[in-house]
Each structure stands twice: as structure tokens, then as C-alpha cells.
């Protein structure tokens, strides 16, 4: 019963995390006329404040000393901070410039890019179905490139940057709260310096657009931190396969908002490209569920096989 309650709680946290990430395109336009770089700088600055308060509440500080003693880990953390800055900045810009659908495509193809990176960087071997899914995704990119009249560069940069970020995080092996604190700490001074420079040039919207606008900019810290906290709570309570399925909630919500709320154009060739991506993801999901089911069956049989010889002498 306790395990079932934990899993139910984990599912709620997972729905909360991916639901918030899926609905965040509604938030960024509220921050206009602030530009994407100014919003990004505020997001970095206020995220550190929120994460700092969270660390103060849980009293977890020992990891800082350990991190400072490991130059390689520090370097990887700095690289992760740089990569996620590109991802965050481009995502904010794309939403506020009418590319919500294209940005959602980036998070749809992110699992496929992660698989490709696993092969190219980590030397992982793919199953036949995974190869088919990757091939379909390449075909989808070609179809979308023809439809857009250019490669879907927003989608590709978002997918590649987030997949790279995930790869670095895998090598770092740090807790979600700690790693976000380390990354935002490294980004804090450049971000604050940029905001101060904007203010000195009279171009800061933080001080010129009223208290409501300033509070919304400060809320970027909460918008960043709360879904990550929910995600961390879900990750320790539900199986990875379930978490992998939940991740599609965010781009589905983003795509729906782009088409139904922001009324972005979806000509036939874009529907064709997206349909190919969804077909590739359906194949990946089916293969992942089948593999997980086989693994569970093998684990269930193993104890019986081990115990059988012990019963024979009787």
C-alpha cells in the first residue's frame, strides 16, 4: 500500500512538472517588452535566489566543498550552464517571436537526438526498432525543411542543446537541486552584470514598466525551480519508463498552444513532418515498454530458477 501511494504521489509530481513545462509558453509573452536576453538574465539571477532558499531549508551545503575540489566536475558544470543558457534563451526568443510550434518540435525530437548521441558519443548499440525510429526522424526533418523552406533550426538547436545538457548531467551525477544551484551560481555574475549594464543604459524594463512587470520578472526564478523540484520528486518515486512517457506531455501542450491559442500556421507539409516524428516516438515508446516488460519477466523467473536445485534433493 505504501509503495502504491508513493507511486501515485510520484505520478502527480510528474504531471505537475511536465504540465508546467508544457504551459510555460503562456508565461513568457507576459514579460514583454523585455527581450529574450533580459528575460534570460533575470531567469538566471532569480533562479539562484530560489534555489539558495531551498538549500537553506534542507540544509544541504556539503556538496559545495566536494565540487570545488574536483576541477573536472567544475568544468562540466560550467559547460552544462553554458548549454542550458543557449536552450533557455532560444526557447524564450522562439515563444515570443511566434515559433511555439517549431520549439515544441525540438522537445518532441529530443529523445531521438539523445539516442543518436548515445550511439555517436557513448558507443551504445541500438535495437532494430530504434534504428527505424531514428531513420523516420531524419525523414521528418527533411520534410519539415522542405515545408519551412529552411532546416527547422530552432527545433534542432533546442533538441541538441537539451540532449547535450542531459549527457553532461549524466556524467556529473549530481542531485537536481545541487546541480541547478551550481549552474545558476556560475551564471549569476554575468547575468547580474548584464542587468546592471542594461539599467545604466536606461534600457532595463525591470525598473521602467511598473511593479507588476518587475514581480513577473522575479517570478522567472519560481517558474524555473518549481517544475525541477517536482521533477526530482517524481524521479525517485516512479519508474524511469513511466517518466519517459510523461515527458511527451510538455511538447504536446506546447504544440496545442501554438496551434490553438497562438494560431500559428500548420500547412500540410508541416503536419506530414510532425506525423513522421510522432510515428518515430510511437515506435520508441512501444519498444521501451516491450523491453521493460521482458526485463521484468526475466527478473521474475530468475529466483525460481535459482531456487529449483535447492528443492530437488528433498
C-alpha positions as protocol buffer text, in pm:
chain_id: "A"
residue {
  index: 1
  type: UNK
  ca { x: 0 y: 0 z: 0 }
}
residue {
  index: 2
  type: UNK
  ca { x: 280 y: 242 z: 88 }
}
residue {
  index: 3
  type: UNK
  ca { x: 455 y: 168 z: -244 }
}
residue {
  index: 4
  type: UNK
  ca { x: 129 y: 236 z: -434 }
}
residue {
  index: 5
  type: UNK
  ca { x: 80 y: 567 z: -251 }
}
residue {
  index: 6
  type: UNK
  ca { x: 440 y: 666 z: -327 }
}
residue {
  index: 7
  type: UNK
  ca { x: 392 y: 587 z: -696 }
}
residue {
  index: 8
  type: UNK
  ca { x: 62 y: 778 z: -706 }
}
residue {
  index: 9
  type: UNK
  ca { x: 233 y: 1077 z: -544 }
}
residue {
  index: 10
  type: UNK
  ca { x: 518 y: 1048 z: -792 }
}
residue {
  index: 11
  type: UNK
  ca { x: 275 y: 1050 z: -1084 }
}
residue {
  index: 12
  type: UNK
  ca { x: 112 y: 1367 z: -951 }
}
residue {
  index: 13
  type: UNK
  ca { x: 453 y: 1532 z: -921 }
}
residue {
  index: 14
  type: UNK
  ca { x: 537 y: 1417 z: -1275 }
}
residue {
  index: 15
  type: UNK
  ca { x: 211 y: 1553 z: -1417 }
}
residue {
  index: 16
  type: UNK
  ca { x: 278 y: 1878 z: -1231 }
}
residue {
  index: 17
  type: UNK
  ca { x: 634 y: 1914 z: -1363 }
}
residue {
  index: 18
  type: UNK
  ca { x: 559 y: 1837 z: -1728 }
}
residue {
  index: 19
  type: UNK
  ca { x: 229 y: 2023 z: -1714 }
}
residue {
  index: 20
  type: UNK
  ca { x: 405 y: 2340 z: -1600 }
}
residue {
  index: 21
  type: UNK
  ca { x: 675 y: 2298 z: -1866 }
}
residue {
  index: 22
  type: UNK
  ca { x: 402 y: 2249 z: -2125 }
}
residue {
  index: 23
  type: UNK
  ca { x: 211 y: 2562 z: -2024 }
}
residue {
  index: 24
  type: UNK
  ca { x: 513 y: 2791 z: -1980 }
}
residue {
  index: 25
  type: UNK
  ca { x: 469 y: 2941 z: -2334 }
}
residue {
  index: 26
  type: UNK
  ca { x: 176 y: 3133 z: -2180 }
}
residue {
  index: 27
  type: UNK
  ca { x: 413 y: 3297 z: -1932 }
}
residue {
  index: 28
  type: UNK
  ca { x: 696 y: 3434 z: -2149 }
}
residue {
  index: 29
  type: UNK
  ca { x: 478 y: 3678 z: -2352 }
}
residue {
  index: 30
  type: UNK
  ca { x: 365 y: 3836 z: -2023 }
}
residue {
  index: 31
  type: UNK
  ca { x: 723 y: 3960 z: -1976 }
}
residue {
  index: 32
  type: UNK
  ca { x: 727 y: 4169 z: -2292 }
}
residue {
  index: 33
  type: UNK
  ca { x: 854 y: 4430 z: -2378 }
}
residue {
  index: 34
  type: UNK
  ca { x: 1159 y: 4270 z: -2212 }
}
residue {
  index: 35
  type: UNK
  ca { x: 1375 y: 4099 z: -2473 }
}
residue {
  index: 36
  type: UNK
  ca { x: 1480 y: 3734 z: -2462 }
}
residue {
  index: 37
  type: UNK
  ca { x: 1829 y: 3811 z: -2328 }
}
residue {
  index: 38
  type: UNK
  ca { x: 1697 y: 4031 z: -2047 }
}
residue {
  index: 39
  type: UNK
  ca { x: 1439 y: 3763 z: -1952 }
}
residue {
  index: 40
  type: UNK
  ca { x: 1714 y: 3500 z: -1960 }
}
residue {
  index: 41
  type: UNK
  ca { x: 1936 y: 3711 z: -1733 }
}
residue {
  index: 42
  type: UNK
  ca { x: 1652 y: 3755 z: -1484 }
}
residue {
  index: 43
  type: UNK
  ca { x: 1578 y: 3382 z: -1501 }
}
residue {
  index: 44
  type: UNK
  ca { x: 1940 y: 3304 z: -1411 }
}
residue {
  index: 45
  type: UNK
  ca { x: 1954 y: 3563 z: -1132 }
}
residue {
  index: 46
  type: UNK
  ca { x: 1624 y: 3482 z: -961 }
}
residue {
  index: 47
  type: UNK
  ca { x: 1669 y: 3106 z: -1002 }
}
residue {
  index: 48
  type: UNK
  ca { x: 1979 y: 3124 z: -782 }
}
residue {
  index: 49
  type: UNK
  ca { x: 1780 y: 3313 z: -518 }
}
residue {
  index: 50
  type: UNK
  ca { x: 1503 y: 3049 z: -518 }
}
residue {
  index: 51
  type: UNK
  ca { x: 1743 y: 2754 z: -517 }
}
residue {
  index: 52
  type: UNK
  ca { x: 1950 y: 2919 z: -243 }
}
residue {
  index: 53
  type: UNK
  ca { x: 1642 y: 2944 z: -22 }
}
residue {
  index: 54
  type: UNK
  ca { x: 1557 y: 2579 z: -96 }
}
residue {
  index: 55
  type: UNK
  ca { x: 1908 y: 2468 z: 2 }
}
residue {
  index: 56
  type: UNK
  ca { x: 1883 y: 2679 z: 317 }
}
residue {
  index: 57
  type: UNK
  ca { x: 1560 y: 2499 z: 406 }
}
residue {
  index: 58
  type: UNK
  ca { x: 1703 y: 2148 z: 357 }
}
residue {
  index: 59
  type: UNK
  ca { x: 2049 y: 2244 z: 490 }
}
residue {
  index: 60
  type: UNK
  ca { x: 2246 y: 2073 z: 214 }
}
residue {
  index: 61
  type: UNK
  ca { x: 2580 y: 2251 z: 173 }
}
residue {
  index: 62
  type: UNK
  ca { x: 2842 y: 1976 z: 194 }
}
residue {
  index: 63
  type: UNK
  ca { x: 2837 y: 1916 z: -184 }
}
residue {
  index: 64
  type: UNK
  ca { x: 2986 y: 2264 z: -248 }
}
residue {
  index: 65
  type: UNK
  ca { x: 3320 y: 2176 z: -87 }
}
residue {
  index: 66
  type: UNK
  ca { x: 3329 y: 1847 z: -275 }
}
residue {
  index: 67
  type: UNK
  ca { x: 3256 y: 2018 z: -607 }
}
residue {
  index: 68
  type: UNK
  ca { x: 3527 y: 2281 z: -557 }
}
residue {
  index: 69
  type: UNK
  ca { x: 3783 y: 2004 z: -504 }
}
residue {
  index: 70
  type: UNK
  ca { x: 3709 y: 1848 z: -843 }
}
residue {
  index: 71
  type: UNK
  ca { x: 3823 y: 2065 z: -1138 }
}
residue {
  index: 72
  type: UNK
  ca { x: 3678 y: 1820 z: -1394 }
}
residue {
  index: 73
  type: UNK
  ca { x: 3336 y: 1835 z: -1230 }
}
residue {
  index: 74
  type: UNK
  ca { x: 3357 y: 2214 z: -1213 }
}
residue {
  index: 75
  type: UNK
  ca { x: 3439 y: 2227 z: -1584 }
}
residue {
  index: 76
  type: UNK
  ca { x: 3146 y: 2001 z: -1670 }
}
residue {
  index: 77
  type: UNK
  ca { x: 2917 y: 2216 z: -1454 }
}
residue {
  index: 78
  type: UNK
  ca { x: 3031 y: 2529 z: -1639 }
}
residue {
  index: 79
  type: UNK
  ca { x: 2969 y: 2352 z: -1971 }
}
residue {
  index: 80
  type: UNK
  ca { x: 2622 y: 2244 z: -1856 }
}
residue {
  index: 81
  type: UNK
  ca { x: 2544 y: 2602 z: -1752 }
}
residue {
  index: 82
  type: UNK
  ca { x: 2651 y: 2733 z: -2093 }
}
residue {
  index: 83
  type: UNK
  ca { x: 2447 y: 2474 z: -2284 }
}
residue {
  index: 84
  type: UNK
  ca { x: 2130 y: 2525 z: -2081 }
}
residue {
  index: 85
  type: UNK
  ca { x: 2166 y: 2903 z: -2126 }
}
residue {
  index: 86
  type: UNK
  ca { x: 2152 y: 2854 z: -2503 }
}
residue {
  index: 87
  type: UNK
  ca { x: 1848 y: 2629 z: -2463 }
}
residue {
  index: 88
  type: UNK
  ca { x: 1663 y: 2865 z: -2227 }
}
residue {
  index: 89
  type: UNK
  ca { x: 1746 y: 3177 z: -2428 }
}
residue {
  index: 90
  type: UNK
  ca { x: 1643 y: 3033 z: -2764 }
}
residue {
  index: 91
  type: UNK
  ca { x: 1322 y: 2888 z: -2619 }
}
residue {
  index: 92
  type: UNK
  ca { x: 1217 y: 3224 z: -2472 }
}
residue {
  index: 93
  type: UNK
  ca { x: 1300 y: 3400 z: -2802 }
}
residue {
  index: 94
  type: UNK
  ca { x: 1112 y: 3144 z: -3012 }
}
residue {
  index: 95
  type: UNK
  ca { x: 795 y: 3165 z: -2799 }
}
residue {
  index: 96
  type: UNK
  ca { x: 794 y: 3546 z: -2801 }
}
residue {
  index: 97
  type: UNK
  ca { x: 857 y: 3559 z: -3177 }
}
residue {
  index: 98
  type: UNK
  ca { x: 581 y: 3326 z: -3297 }
}
residue {
  index: 99
  type: UNK
  ca { x: 765 y: 2993 z: -3315 }
}
residue {
  index: 100
  type: UNK
  ca { x: 587 y: 2794 z: -3042 }
}
residue {
  index: 101
  type: UNK
  ca { x: 509 y: 2501 z: -3275 }
}
residue {
  index: 102
  type: UNK
  ca { x: 867 y: 2482 z: -3402 }
}
residue {
  index: 103
  type: UNK
  ca { x: 1000 y: 2494 z: -3046 }
}
residue {
  index: 104
  type: UNK
  ca { x: 763 y: 2212 z: -2945 }
}
residue {
  index: 105
  type: UNK
  ca { x: 912 y: 2003 z: -3226 }
}
residue {
  index: 106
  type: UNK
  ca { x: 1252 y: 2042 z: -3058 }
}
residue {
  index: 107
  type: UNK
  ca { x: 1125 y: 1868 z: -2744 }
}
residue {
  index: 108
  type: UNK
  ca { x: 945 y: 1601 z: -2950 }
}
residue {
  index: 109
  type: UNK
  ca { x: 1269 y: 1504 z: -3126 }
}
residue {
  index: 110
  type: UNK
  ca { x: 1485 y: 1542 z: -2815 }
}
residue {
  index: 111
  type: UNK
  ca { x: 1459 y: 1167 z: -2723 }
}
residue {
  index: 112
  type: UNK
  ca { x: 1565 y: 1077 z: -3079 }
}
residue {
  index: 113
  type: UNK
  ca { x: 1864 y: 1313 z: -3062 }
}
residue {
  index: 114
  type: UNK
  ca { x: 1956 y: 1163 z: -2722 }
}
residue {
  index: 115
  type: UNK
  ca { x: 1955 y: 816 z: -2879 }
}
residue {
  index: 116
  type: UNK
  ca { x: 2176 y: 937 z: -3166 }
}
residue {
  index: 117
  type: UNK
  ca { x: 2419 y: 1091 z: -2914 }
}
residue {
  index: 118
  type: UNK
  ca { x: 2425 y: 766 z: -2721 }
}
residue {
  index: 119
  type: UNK
  ca { x: 2548 y: 592 z: -3037 }
}
residue {
  index: 120
  type: UNK
  ca { x: 2793 y: 861 z: -3150 }
}
residue {
  index: 121
  type: UNK
  ca { x: 2936 y: 966 z: -2813 }
}
residue {
  index: 122
  type: UNK
  ca { x: 2888 y: 670 z: -2578 }
}
residue {
  index: 123
  type: UNK
  ca { x: 2916 y: 391 z: -2834 }
}
residue {
  index: 124
  type: UNK
  ca { x: 2578 y: 245 z: -2740 }
}
residue {
  index: 125
  type: UNK
  ca { x: 2414 y: -17 z: -2962 }
}
residue {
  index: 126
  type: UNK
  ca { x: 2064 y: 32 z: -3091 }
}
residue {
  index: 127
  type: UNK
  ca { x: 1795 y: -226 z: -3135 }
}
residue {
  index: 128
  type: UNK
  ca { x: 1641 y: -258 z: -3481 }
}
residue {
  index: 129
  type: UNK
  ca { x: 1326 y: -67 z: -3387 }
}
residue {
  index: 130
  type: UNK
  ca { x: 1535 y: 220 z: -3251 }
}
residue {
  index: 131
  type: UNK
  ca { x: 1725 y: 242 z: -3581 }
}
residue {
  index: 132
  type: UNK
  ca { x: 1395 y: 256 z: -3767 }
}
residue {
  index: 133
  type: UNK
  ca { x: 1272 y: 536 z: -3536 }
}
residue {
  index: 134
  type: UNK
  ca { x: 1591 y: 738 z: -3590 }
}
residue {
  index: 135
  type: UNK
  ca { x: 1560 y: 691 z: -3968 }
}
residue {
  index: 136
  type: UNK
  ca { x: 1199 y: 813 z: -3963 }
}
residue {
  index: 137
  type: UNK
  ca { x: 1304 y: 1119 z: -3761 }
}
residue {
  index: 138
  type: UNK
  ca { x: 1567 y: 1211 z: -4022 }
}
residue {
  index: 139
  type: UNK
  ca { x: 1299 y: 1182 z: -4290 }
}
residue {
  index: 140
  type: UNK
  ca { x: 1074 y: 1408 z: -4079 }
}
residue {
  index: 141
  type: UNK
  ca { x: 1345 y: 1675 z: -4059 }
}
residue {
  index: 142
  type: UNK
  ca { x: 1383 y: 1666 z: -4439 }
}
residue {
  index: 143
  type: UNK
  ca { x: 1007 y: 1700 z: -4489 }
}
residue {
  index: 144
  type: UNK
  ca { x: 991 y: 1991 z: -4244 }
}
residue {
  index: 145
  type: UNK
  ca { x: 1292 y: 2158 z: -4406 }
}
residue {
  index: 146
  type: UNK
  ca { x: 1110 y: 2149 z: -4738 }
}
residue {
  index: 147
  type: UNK
  ca { x: 794 y: 2282 z: -4572 }
}
residue {
  index: 148
  type: UNK
  ca { x: 969 y: 2568 z: -4392 }
}
residue {
  index: 149
  type: UNK
  ca { x: 1197 y: 2643 z: -4686 }
}
residue {
  index: 150
  type: UNK
  ca { x: 1489 y: 2603 z: -4444 }
}
residue {
  index: 151
  type: UNK
  ca { x: 1604 y: 2350 z: -4184 }
}
residue {
  index: 152
  type: UNK
  ca { x: 1396 y: 2369 z: -3864 }
}
residue {
  index: 153
  type: UNK
  ca { x: 1698 y: 2520 z: -3688 }
}
residue {
  index: 154
  type: UNK
  ca { x: 1507 y: 2628 z: -3375 }
}
residue {
  index: 155
  type: UNK
  ca { x: 1390 y: 2270 z: -3319 }
}
residue {
  index: 156
  type: UNK
  ca { x: 1733 y: 2124 z: -3392 }
}
residue {
  index: 157
  type: UNK
  ca { x: 1923 y: 2362 z: -3162 }
}
residue {
  index: 158
  type: UNK
  ca { x: 1671 y: 2312 z: -2880 }
}
residue {
  index: 159
  type: UNK
  ca { x: 1684 y: 1933 z: -2917 }
}
residue {
  index: 160
  type: UNK
  ca { x: 2063 y: 1913 z: -2949 }
}
residue {
  index: 161
  type: UNK
  ca { x: 2132 y: 2156 z: -2664 }
}
residue {
  index: 162
  type: UNK
  ca { x: 1895 y: 1977 z: -2425 }
}
residue {
  index: 163
  type: UNK
  ca { x: 2028 y: 1634 z: -2524 }
}
residue {
  index: 164
  type: UNK
  ca { x: 2383 y: 1761 z: -2469 }
}
residue {
  index: 165
  type: UNK
  ca { x: 2277 y: 1900 z: -2132 }
}
residue {
  index: 166
  type: UNK
  ca { x: 2132 y: 1561 z: -2039 }
}
residue {
  index: 167
  type: UNK
  ca { x: 2455 y: 1389 z: -2143 }
}
residue {
  index: 168
  type: UNK
  ca { x: 2664 y: 1623 z: -1927 }
}
residue {
  index: 169
  type: UNK
  ca { x: 2428 y: 1577 z: -1631 }
}
residue {
  index: 170
  type: UNK
  ca { x: 2465 y: 1201 z: -1668 }
}
residue {
  index: 171
  type: UNK
  ca { x: 2843 y: 1238 z: -1636 }
}
residue {
  index: 172
  type: UNK
  ca { x: 2812 y: 1485 z: -1346 }
}
residue {
  index: 173
  type: UNK
  ca { x: 2582 y: 1259 z: -1142 }
}
residue {
  index: 174
  type: UNK
  ca { x: 2467 y: 1538 z: -908 }
}
residue {
  index: 175
  type: UNK
  ca { x: 2128 y: 1591 z: -744 }
}
residue {
  index: 176
  type: UNK
  ca { x: 1881 y: 1813 z: -930 }
}
residue {
  index: 177
  type: UNK
  ca { x: 1874 y: 2089 z: -669 }
}
residue {
  index: 178
  type: UNK
  ca { x: 2251 y: 2089 z: -622 }
}
residue {
  index: 179
  type: UNK
  ca { x: 2332 y: 2090 z: -993 }
}
residue {
  index: 180
  type: UNK
  ca { x: 2085 y: 2373 z: -1063 }
}
residue {
  index: 181
  type: UNK
  ca { x: 2240 y: 2572 z: -775 }
}
residue {
  index: 182
  type: UNK
  ca { x: 2591 y: 2519 z: -912 }
}
residue {
  index: 183
  type: UNK
  ca { x: 2491 y: 2612 z: -1267 }
}
residue {
  index: 184
  type: UNK
  ca { x: 2298 y: 2924 z: -1170 }
}
residue {
  index: 185
  type: UNK
  ca { x: 2581 y: 3030 z: -936 }
}
residue {
  index: 186
  type: UNK
  ca { x: 2818 y: 3024 z: -1233 }
}
residue {
  index: 187
  type: UNK
  ca { x: 2570 y: 3220 z: -1445 }
}
residue {
  index: 188
  type: UNK
  ca { x: 2478 y: 3467 z: -1170 }
}
residue {
  index: 189
  type: UNK
  ca { x: 2758 y: 3725 z: -1208 }
}
residue {
  index: 190
  type: UNK
  ca { x: 2740 y: 3750 z: -1591 }
}
residue {
  index: 191
  type: UNK
  ca { x: 2360 y: 3773 z: -1571 }
}
residue {
  index: 192
  type: UNK
  ca { x: 2363 y: 4035 z: -1294 }
}
residue {
  index: 193
  type: UNK
  ca { x: 2635 y: 4230 z: -1477 }
}
residue {
  index: 194
  type: UNK
  ca { x: 2422 y: 4236 z: -1791 }
}
residue {
  index: 195
  type: UNK
  ca { x: 2116 y: 4356 z: -1598 }
}
residue {
  index: 196
  type: UNK
  ca { x: 2315 y: 4632 z: -1430 }
}
residue {
  index: 197
  type: UNK
  ca { x: 2455 y: 4738 z: -1768 }
}
residue {
  index: 198
  type: UNK
  ca { x: 2101 y: 4747 z: -1913 }
}
residue {
  index: 199
  type: UNK
  ca { x: 1995 y: 4966 z: -1622 }
}
residue {
  index: 200
  type: UNK
  ca { x: 2289 y: 5204 z: -1674 }
}
residue {
  index: 201
  type: UNK
  ca { x: 2188 y: 5237 z: -2041 }
}
residue {
  index: 202
  type: UNK
  ca { x: 1828 y: 5314 z: -1947 }
}
residue {
  index: 203
  type: UNK
  ca { x: 1712 y: 5001 z: -2132 }
}
residue {
  index: 204
  type: UNK
  ca { x: 1604 y: 4786 z: -1837 }
}
residue {
  index: 205
  type: UNK
  ca { x: 1234 y: 4706 z: -1829 }
}
residue {
  index: 206
  type: UNK
  ca { x: 1263 y: 4589 z: -1467 }
}
residue {
  index: 207
  type: UNK
  ca { x: 1258 y: 4947 z: -1338 }
}
residue {
  index: 208
  type: UNK
  ca { x: 1062 y: 5117 z: -1616 }
}
residue {
  index: 209
  type: UNK
  ca { x: 749 y: 4902 z: -1662 }
}
residue {
  index: 210
  type: UNK
  ca { x: 596 y: 4914 z: -1315 }
}
residue {
  index: 211
  type: UNK
  ca { x: 584 y: 4691 z: -1008 }
}
residue {
  index: 212
  type: UNK
  ca { x: 373 y: 4421 z: -1174 }
}
residue {
  index: 213
  type: UNK
  ca { x: 627 y: 4374 z: -1453 }
}
residue {
  index: 214
  type: UNK
  ca { x: 914 y: 4364 z: -1203 }
}
residue {
  index: 215
  type: UNK
  ca { x: 735 y: 4095 z: -1000 }
}
residue {
  index: 216
  type: UNK
  ca { x: 676 y: 3888 z: -1313 }
}
residue {
  index: 217
  type: UNK
  ca { x: 1046 y: 3905 z: -1399 }
}
residue {
  index: 218
  type: UNK
  ca { x: 1133 y: 3800 z: -1045 }
}
residue {
  index: 219
  type: UNK
  ca { x: 887 y: 3510 z: -1079 }
}
residue {
  index: 220
  type: UNK
  ca { x: 1109 y: 3359 z: -1351 }
}
residue {
  index: 221
  type: UNK
  ca { x: 1305 y: 3203 z: -1063 }
}
residue {
  index: 222
  type: UNK
  ca { x: 996 y: 3019 z: -941 }
}
residue {
  index: 223
  type: UNK
  ca { x: 896 y: 2923 z: -1296 }
}
residue {
  index: 224
  type: UNK
  ca { x: 1240 y: 2762 z: -1334 }
}
residue {
  index: 225
  type: UNK
  ca { x: 1277 y: 2600 z: -993 }
}
residue {
  index: 226
  type: UNK
  ca { x: 929 y: 2462 z: -910 }
}
residue {
  index: 227
  type: UNK
  ca { x: 898 y: 2224 z: -1210 }
}
residue {
  index: 228
  type: UNK
  ca { x: 1252 y: 2098 z: -1143 }
}
residue {
  index: 229
  type: UNK
  ca { x: 1168 y: 2029 z: -778 }
}
residue {
  index: 230
  type: UNK
  ca { x: 852 y: 1844 z: -888 }
}
residue {
  index: 231
  type: UNK
  ca { x: 1053 y: 1650 z: -1145 }
}
residue {
  index: 232
  type: UNK
  ca { x: 1307 y: 1548 z: -882 }
}
residue {
  index: 233
  type: UNK
  ca { x: 1026 y: 1429 z: -653 }
}
residue {
  index: 234
  type: UNK
  ca { x: 873 y: 1227 z: -939 }
}
residue {
  index: 235
  type: UNK
  ca { x: 1204 y: 1074 z: -1048 }
}
residue {
  index: 236
  type: UNK
  ca { x: 1259 y: 899 z: -713 }
}
residue {
  index: 237
  type: UNK
  ca { x: 902 y: 762 z: -694 }
}
residue {
  index: 238
  type: UNK
  ca { x: 810 y: 633 z: -1041 }
}
residue {
  index: 239
  type: UNK
  ca { x: 989 y: 400 z: -1284 }
}
residue {
  index: 240
  type: UNK
  ca { x: 1210 y: 561 z: -1549 }
}
residue {
  index: 241
  type: UNK
  ca { x: 989 y: 414 z: -1825 }
}
residue {
  index: 242
  type: UNK
  ca { x: 686 y: 596 z: -1680 }
}
residue {
  index: 243
  type: UNK
  ca { x: 884 y: 920 z: -1653 }
}
residue {
  index: 244
  type: UNK
  ca { x: 988 y: 877 z: -2015 }
}
residue {
  index: 245
  type: UNK
  ca { x: 623 y: 860 z: -2123 }
}
residue {
  index: 246
  type: UNK
  ca { x: 527 y: 1162 z: -1913 }
}
residue {
  index: 247
  type: UNK
  ca { x: 792 y: 1376 z: -2085 }
}
residue {
  index: 248
  type: UNK
  ca { x: 578 y: 1389 z: -2400 }
}
residue {
  index: 249
  type: UNK
  ca { x: 317 y: 1591 z: -2209 }
}
residue {
  index: 250
  type: UNK
  ca { x: 523 y: 1911 z: -2234 }
}
residue {
  index: 251
  type: UNK
  ca { x: 566 y: 1926 z: -2615 }
}
residue {
  index: 252
  type: UNK
  ca { x: 205 y: 1808 z: -2666 }
}
residue {
  index: 253
  type: UNK
  ca { x: 83 y: 2103 z: -2457 }
}
residue {
  index: 254
  type: UNK
  ca { x: 324 y: 2339 z: -2635 }
}
residue {
  index: 255
  type: UNK
  ca { x: 212 y: 2218 z: -2977 }
}
residue {
  index: 256
  type: UNK
  ca { x: -154 y: 2256 z: -2878 }
}
residue {
  index: 257
  type: UNK
  ca { x: -95 y: 2610 z: -2754 }
}
residue {
  index: 258
  type: UNK
  ca { x: 95 y: 2700 z: -3071 }
}
residue {
  index: 259
  type: UNK
  ca { x: -186 y: 2583 z: -3298 }
}
residue {
  index: 260
  type: UNK
  ca { x: -500 y: 2658 z: -3093 }
}
residue {
  index: 261
  type: UNK
  ca { x: -401 y: 2959 z: -2879 }
}
residue {
  index: 262
  type: UNK
  ca { x: -128 y: 3139 z: -3076 }
}
residue {
  index: 263
  type: UNK
  ca { x: -287 y: 3037 z: -3412 }
}
residue {
  index: 264
  type: UNK
  ca { x: 43 y: 2952 z: -3581 }
}
residue {
  index: 265
  type: UNK
  ca { x: 21 y: 2820 z: -3937 }
}
residue {
  index: 266
  type: UNK
  ca { x: 27 y: 2441 z: -3994 }
}
residue {
  index: 267
  type: UNK
  ca { x: 30 y: 2375 z: -4370 }
}
residue {
  index: 268
  type: UNK
  ca { x: 5 y: 2010 z: -4492 }
}
residue {
  index: 269
  type: UNK
  ca { x: 382 y: 1958 z: -4519 }
}
residue {
  index: 270
  type: UNK
  ca { x: 429 y: 2051 z: -4152 }
}
residue {
  index: 271
  type: UNK
  ca { x: 154 y: 1810 z: -4049 }
}
residue {
  index: 272
  type: UNK
  ca { x: 335 y: 1545 z: -4254 }
}
residue {
  index: 273
  type: UNK
  ca { x: 666 y: 1619 z: -4081 }
}
residue {
  index: 274
  type: UNK
  ca { x: 513 y: 1617 z: -3734 }
}
residue {
  index: 275
  type: UNK
  ca { x: 326 y: 1295 z: -3814 }
}
residue {
  index: 276
  type: UNK
  ca { x: 656 y: 1125 z: -3901 }
}
residue {
  index: 277
  type: UNK
  ca { x: 805 y: 1244 z: -3570 }
}
residue {
  index: 278
  type: UNK
  ca { x: 504 y: 1113 z: -3378 }
}
residue {
  index: 279
  type: UNK
  ca { x: 532 y: 779 z: -3561 }
}
residue {
  index: 280
  type: UNK
  ca { x: 900 y: 754 z: -3460 }
}
residue {
  index: 281
  type: UNK
  ca { x: 812 y: 834 z: -3098 }
}
residue {
  index: 282
  type: UNK
  ca { x: 531 y: 576 z: -3100 }
}
residue {
  index: 283
  type: UNK
  ca { x: 781 y: 314 z: -3217 }
}
residue {
  index: 284
  type: UNK
  ca { x: 1029 y: 415 z: -2946 }
}
residue {
  index: 285
  type: UNK
  ca { x: 759 y: 402 z: -2677 }
}
residue {
  index: 286
  type: UNK
  ca { x: 638 y: 58 z: -2791 }
}
residue {
  index: 287
  type: UNK
  ca { x: 994 y: -74 z: -2795 }
}
residue {
  index: 288
  type: UNK
  ca { x: 1071 y: 72 z: -2450 }
}
residue {
  index: 289
  type: UNK
  ca { x: 755 y: -81 z: -2298 }
}
residue {
  index: 290
  type: UNK
  ca { x: 824 y: -419 z: -2462 }
}
residue {
  index: 291
  type: UNK
  ca { x: 1184 y: -418 z: -2336 }
}
residue {
  index: 292
  type: UNK
  ca { x: 1077 y: -320 z: -1983 }
}
residue {
  index: 293
  type: UNK
  ca { x: 814 y: -597 z: -1981 }
}
residue {
  index: 294
  type: UNK
  ca { x: 1070 y: -856 z: -2091 }
}
residue {
  index: 295
  type: UNK
  ca { x: 1316 y: -737 z: -1825 }
}
residue {
  index: 296
  type: UNK
  ca { x: 1051 y: -770 z: -1552 }
}
residue {
  index: 297
  type: UNK
  ca { x: 962 y: -1120 z: -1675 }
}
residue {
  index: 298
  type: UNK
  ca { x: 1328 y: -1224 z: -1671 }
}
residue {
  index: 299
  type: UNK
  ca { x: 1370 y: -1093 z: -1316 }
}
residue {
  index: 300
  type: UNK
  ca { x: 1057 y: -1281 z: -1202 }
}
residue {
  index: 301
  type: UNK
  ca { x: 1183 y: -1609 z: -1350 }
}
residue {
  index: 302
  type: UNK
  ca { x: 1538 y: -1578 z: -1211 }
}
residue {
  index: 303
  type: UNK
  ca { x: 1455 y: -1651 z: -840 }
}
residue {
  index: 304
  type: UNK
  ca { x: 1257 y: -1962 z: -940 }
}
residue {
  index: 305
  type: UNK
  ca { x: 1550 y: -2090 z: -1148 }
}
residue {
  index: 306
  type: UNK
  ca { x: 1792 y: -2034 z: -859 }
}
residue {
  index: 307
  type: UNK
  ca { x: 1561 y: -2198 z: -604 }
}
residue {
  index: 308
  type: UNK
  ca { x: 1484 y: -2508 z: -816 }
}
residue {
  index: 309
  type: UNK
  ca { x: 1810 y: -2700 z: -747 }
}
residue {
  index: 310
  type: UNK
  ca { x: 1763 y: -2645 z: -373 }
}
residue {
  index: 311
  type: UNK
  ca { x: 1427 y: -2829 z: -382 }
}
residue {
  index: 312
  type: UNK
  ca { x: 1544 y: -3131 z: -583 }
}
residue {
  index: 313
  type: UNK
  ca { x: 1729 y: -3322 z: -301 }
}
residue {
  index: 314
  type: UNK
  ca { x: 1412 y: -3322 z: -90 }
}
